[in-house]
Amino acid sequence: MPPLTGDPQPAGAPQPAGSPQLTGTVERVCTGSVTVQHWSGREISTGARKTPHAGPVELGALGLRGDAQGNTKVHGGPDKAVCCYPAEHYPRWAADGIAIGEDGFFENLTVSGLPEDAVHLGDVFALGTARVQVTQPRRPCTTVSARWGDRELPRLMQSTGRCGYYLRVLEPGAVGPGDAMVLEERLPDSMSVAEVNRVMNVDRTDREGIEGLLASPELPEKWRTQLTRRLHTGTAEDDATRLGD
């Protein structure tokens, strides 16, 4: 495999006053029901195989109509109602010699113009006729590696920052291809998705980074507990099961 180039992951910062409005575009909207897939010698009950829609899809508190999750212990729910993935990452994977097809990361929305370093936890966006809020970076798991036959892919998603992020739904509506995703609100002292991913998943014992996240709003409580433990012990939790090591 060719060496990965990686992507910059600057720390989050509040949007400067008078800066241009942050706007992205929904390129694809995808949903999937739970089916049994035979990937890399494994039988997996999953909603990861998704189908694109040509028109608007209803969006409610638990996500897009017709979308489902195979493992509801770690996927789905109000704080993971919608999975977004930046469209710009696909050509970067291709440049690194890793062939991933469209919707290859099982996202609901493929969005251009809103990479992880531009989007902050707690950001509120108008999305089609709905309003949504960014809740957390995606933490990839072994389903991704099984689908593409690459054990390293979940870890590479994290190390390059090409992880995507989740949304909760504040106001239901509908979203379709071509719709705008427009920033409406940003919390003071919020951190970018890229910075949260860096500290949670890459530089996991960076004390300064941990302290920054703990001082920021909208960090999931489970993650806040983990980061506090890291500060006290100097060690990070074991992610081997999630990453398939």
Coordinates of C-alpha atoms in Angstrom, one line a residue:
M1 CA 0.0 0.0 0.0
P2 CA 1.4 3.4 -0.9
P3 CA 2.2 5.7 2.2
L4 CA -0.7 7.9 3.2
T5 CA -0.3 11.6 2.8
G6 CA -2.5 12.4 5.7
D7 CA -4.7 15.5 6.1
P8 CA -4.2 18.6 8.3
Q9 CA -6.1 18.5 11.6
P10 CA -5.8 22.0 13.1
A11 CA -7.3 22.6 16.5
G12 CA -10.8 24.0 16.7
A13 CA -11.5 27.7 17.3
P14 CA -14.6 29.8 17.4
Q15 CA -15.6 31.3 14.1
P16 CA -14.3 34.8 13.8
A17 CA -16.8 37.6 13.8
G18 CA -17.6 38.7 10.3
S19 CA -16.2 35.6 8.7
P20 CA -18.0 34.1 5.7
Q21 CA -20.9 31.9 6.5
L22 CA -20.0 28.2 6.5
T23 CA -22.0 26.3 3.9
G24 CA -21.8 22.9 2.4
T25 CA -23.8 20.9 -0.1
V26 CA -25.4 17.5 0.2
E27 CA -24.1 15.4 -2.6
R28 CA -25.8 12.1 -1.8
V29 CA -28.5 10.9 0.6
C30 CA -28.4 7.2 1.5
T31 CA -30.4 4.8 3.6
G32 CA -30.2 1.1 4.3
S33 CA -32.2 -1.6 6.0
V34 CA -30.6 -4.3 8.1
T35 CA -29.4 -7.2 6.0
V36 CA -26.9 -10.1 6.4
Q37 CA -23.7 -9.4 4.5
H38 CA -20.8 -11.9 3.9
W39 CA -17.7 -9.7 4.0
S40 CA -14.1 -10.9 4.4
G41 CA -15.2 -14.3 5.6
R42 CA -17.6 -12.9 8.2
E43 CA -21.4 -12.9 8.4
I44 CA -22.5 -9.5 9.6
S45 CA -26.0 -8.3 10.3
T46 CA -25.7 -4.6 9.3
G47 CA -27.4 -1.6 7.9
A48 CA -24.2 -0.5 6.3
R49 CA -25.1 -1.3 2.7
K50 CA -27.1 1.8 1.7
T51 CA -29.0 3.0 -1.3
P52 CA -28.8 6.5 -2.7
H53 CA -32.0 8.6 -3.2
A54 CA -32.8 10.9 -6.1
G55 CA -35.1 13.2 -4.1
P56 CA -35.8 14.4 -0.5
V57 CA -36.0 11.9 2.4
E58 CA -37.8 12.6 5.6
L59 CA -35.5 13.3 8.6
G60 CA -36.7 12.7 12.1
A61 CA -35.2 12.4 15.6
L62 CA -33.8 8.9 14.9
G63 CA -32.6 9.6 11.4
L64 CA -33.7 9.3 7.8
R65 CA -36.8 7.4 7.0
G66 CA -35.9 3.8 5.9
D67 CA -32.5 3.8 7.6
A68 CA -31.6 1.2 10.2
Q69 CA -28.7 -0.1 12.2
G70 CA -27.6 -3.7 12.9
N71 CA -25.9 -3.1 16.2
T72 CA -27.9 -0.5 18.1
K73 CA -25.6 -0.7 21.1
V74 CA -23.0 1.4 19.3
H75 CA -24.9 2.8 16.3
G76 CA -27.9 5.0 15.9
G77 CA -29.9 6.8 18.5
P78 CA -30.7 10.5 18.9
D79 CA -27.0 11.6 19.1
K80 CA -26.0 9.5 16.1
A81 CA -29.1 10.0 14.0
V82 CA -27.2 11.0 10.8
C83 CA -23.7 10.0 9.7
C84 CA -22.0 12.6 7.5
Y85 CA -18.9 12.0 5.4
P86 CA -16.9 14.7 3.5
A87 CA -17.0 14.1 -0.3
E88 CA -13.5 15.5 -0.5
H89 CA -12.0 12.5 1.2
Y90 CA -12.9 10.0 -1.6
P91 CA -10.3 11.4 -4.1
R92 CA -7.7 11.5 -1.2
W93 CA -8.2 7.8 -0.6
A94 CA -7.8 7.1 -4.3
A95 CA -4.6 9.1 -4.4
D96 CA -3.3 6.9 -1.5
G97 CA -4.0 3.8 -3.6
I98 CA -7.1 2.7 -1.6
A99 CA -10.1 2.1 -3.8
I100 CA -13.3 2.9 -1.9
G101 CA -16.6 3.1 -3.9
E102 CA -19.3 5.7 -3.5
D103 CA -21.0 5.7 0.0
G104 CA -18.2 3.3 0.9
F105 CA -18.1 4.5 4.5
F106 CA -21.8 3.8 5.1
E107 CA -22.6 7.4 5.5
N108 CA -26.2 8.8 5.3
L109 CA -25.0 12.1 3.8
T110 CA -22.0 12.7 1.6
V111 CA -21.4 16.4 2.0
S112 CA -19.0 18.7 0.2
G113 CA -17.5 21.9 1.8
L114 CA -17.7 20.8 5.4
P115 CA -14.6 18.8 6.4
E116 CA -13.8 17.8 9.9
D117 CA -11.5 20.8 10.6
A118 CA -14.2 23.3 9.6
V119 CA -17.0 21.7 11.7
H120 CA -17.3 22.0 15.5
L121 CA -19.0 20.0 18.1
G122 CA -22.3 21.8 18.9
D123 CA -22.5 23.5 15.5
V124 CA -26.2 24.0 14.5
F125 CA -26.9 23.8 10.8
A126 CA -30.0 24.3 8.6
L127 CA -30.1 21.1 6.5
G128 CA -32.8 21.1 3.8
T129 CA -35.9 21.9 5.8
A130 CA -34.5 20.4 9.0
R131 CA -32.2 21.8 11.7
V132 CA -29.4 19.6 13.0
Q133 CA -26.5 19.7 15.5
V134 CA -23.0 18.1 15.3
T135 CA -22.5 15.7 18.2
Q136 CA -19.2 13.8 17.7
P137 CA -16.7 12.4 15.3
R138 CA -17.3 9.0 13.9
R139 CA -15.2 6.3 15.6
P140 CA -14.8 3.7 12.8
C141 CA -15.1 0.0 13.6
T142 CA -14.4 -3.4 12.1
T143 CA -17.4 -3.3 9.8
V144 CA -15.5 -0.9 7.6
S145 CA -12.5 -3.2 7.4
A146 CA -14.6 -6.2 6.7
R147 CA -16.4 -4.5 3.9
W148 CA -13.2 -3.5 2.1
G149 CA -11.0 -6.4 3.2
D150 CA -8.5 -4.0 4.8
R151 CA -7.8 -4.5 8.5
E152 CA -5.9 -1.2 8.8
L153 CA -8.7 1.0 7.3
P154 CA -10.5 2.0 10.6
R155 CA -7.1 3.1 12.1
L156 CA -6.2 4.9 8.9
M157 CA -9.5 6.8 9.0
Q158 CA -8.6 8.1 12.4
S159 CA -4.9 8.8 11.7
T160 CA -5.7 10.8 8.6
G161 CA -8.7 12.6 10.2
R162 CA -11.0 11.2 7.5
C163 CA -13.5 10.0 10.0
G164 CA -16.8 11.8 9.3
Y165 CA -19.2 13.0 12.0
Y166 CA -22.6 12.5 13.5
L167 CA -25.7 14.8 13.8
R168 CA -28.6 15.0 16.1
V169 CA -31.9 16.3 14.7
L170 CA -33.2 19.5 16.5
E171 CA -36.1 20.0 14.1
P172 CA -37.4 17.4 11.7
G173 CA -37.8 18.0 8.0
A174 CA -36.5 16.6 4.8
V175 CA -33.1 16.5 3.0
G176 CA -32.2 15.7 -0.6
P177 CA -29.2 15.8 -3.0
G178 CA -28.3 19.4 -3.8
D179 CA -29.6 20.8 -0.5
A180 CA -27.5 23.3 1.4
M181 CA -26.1 22.7 4.9
V182 CA -25.7 26.1 6.4
L183 CA -24.1 27.0 9.8
E184 CA -26.5 28.9 12.0
E185 CA -24.9 28.8 15.5
R186 CA -21.5 28.0 17.0
L187 CA -20.8 27.7 20.7
P188 CA -18.0 29.7 22.3
D189 CA -14.8 27.7 23.0
S190 CA -16.1 24.8 20.9
M191 CA -13.6 22.4 19.3
S192 CA -13.4 21.1 15.7
V193 CA -14.3 17.6 14.9
A194 CA -10.8 17.1 13.7
E195 CA -9.3 18.2 17.0
V196 CA -11.7 15.9 19.0
N197 CA -10.7 13.0 16.8
R198 CA -7.0 13.8 17.2
V199 CA -7.2 13.8 21.0
M200 CA -9.7 10.9 21.4
N201 CA -8.2 8.6 18.8
V202 CA -4.6 9.6 17.8
D203 CA -2.6 11.6 20.3
R204 CA -4.5 10.0 23.2
T205 CA -2.3 11.1 26.1
D206 CA -1.8 14.7 25.0
R207 CA -2.5 16.4 28.3
E208 CA -2.9 19.9 26.8
G209 CA -5.3 18.5 24.2
I210 CA -7.3 16.6 26.8
E211 CA -7.7 19.7 29.0
G212 CA -8.9 21.7 26.0
L213 CA -11.6 19.2 25.2
L214 CA -12.7 18.9 28.8
A215 CA -13.1 22.7 28.8
S216 CA -15.1 22.7 25.6
P217 CA -18.9 22.3 25.3
E218 CA -20.9 19.4 23.8
L219 CA -18.4 16.7 24.4
P220 CA -20.2 13.4 24.9
E221 CA -20.3 12.5 28.6
K222 CA -18.9 9.1 28.1
W223 CA -15.9 10.7 26.3
R224 CA -15.5 13.3 29.1
T225 CA -15.3 10.4 31.6
Q226 CA -12.6 8.7 29.5
L227 CA -10.6 11.8 29.1
T228 CA -10.7 12.6 32.8
R229 CA -9.4 9.0 33.5
R230 CA -6.6 9.5 31.0
L231 CA -5.5 12.7 32.8
H232 CA -5.4 10.8 36.1
T233 CA -3.7 7.6 34.9
G234 CA -1.6 8.8 32.0
T235 CA -2.9 5.9 29.9
A236 CA -5.7 5.5 27.3
E237 CA -8.4 2.9 27.1
D238 CA -8.0 -0.2 25.0
D239 CA -9.6 0.2 21.5
A240 CA -8.4 -3.1 20.1
T241 CA -11.8 -4.6 19.9
R242 CA -13.4 -1.7 18.0
L243 CA -10.4 -1.4 15.6
G244 CA -10.1 -5.2 15.0
D245 CA -6.6 -5.5 16.3

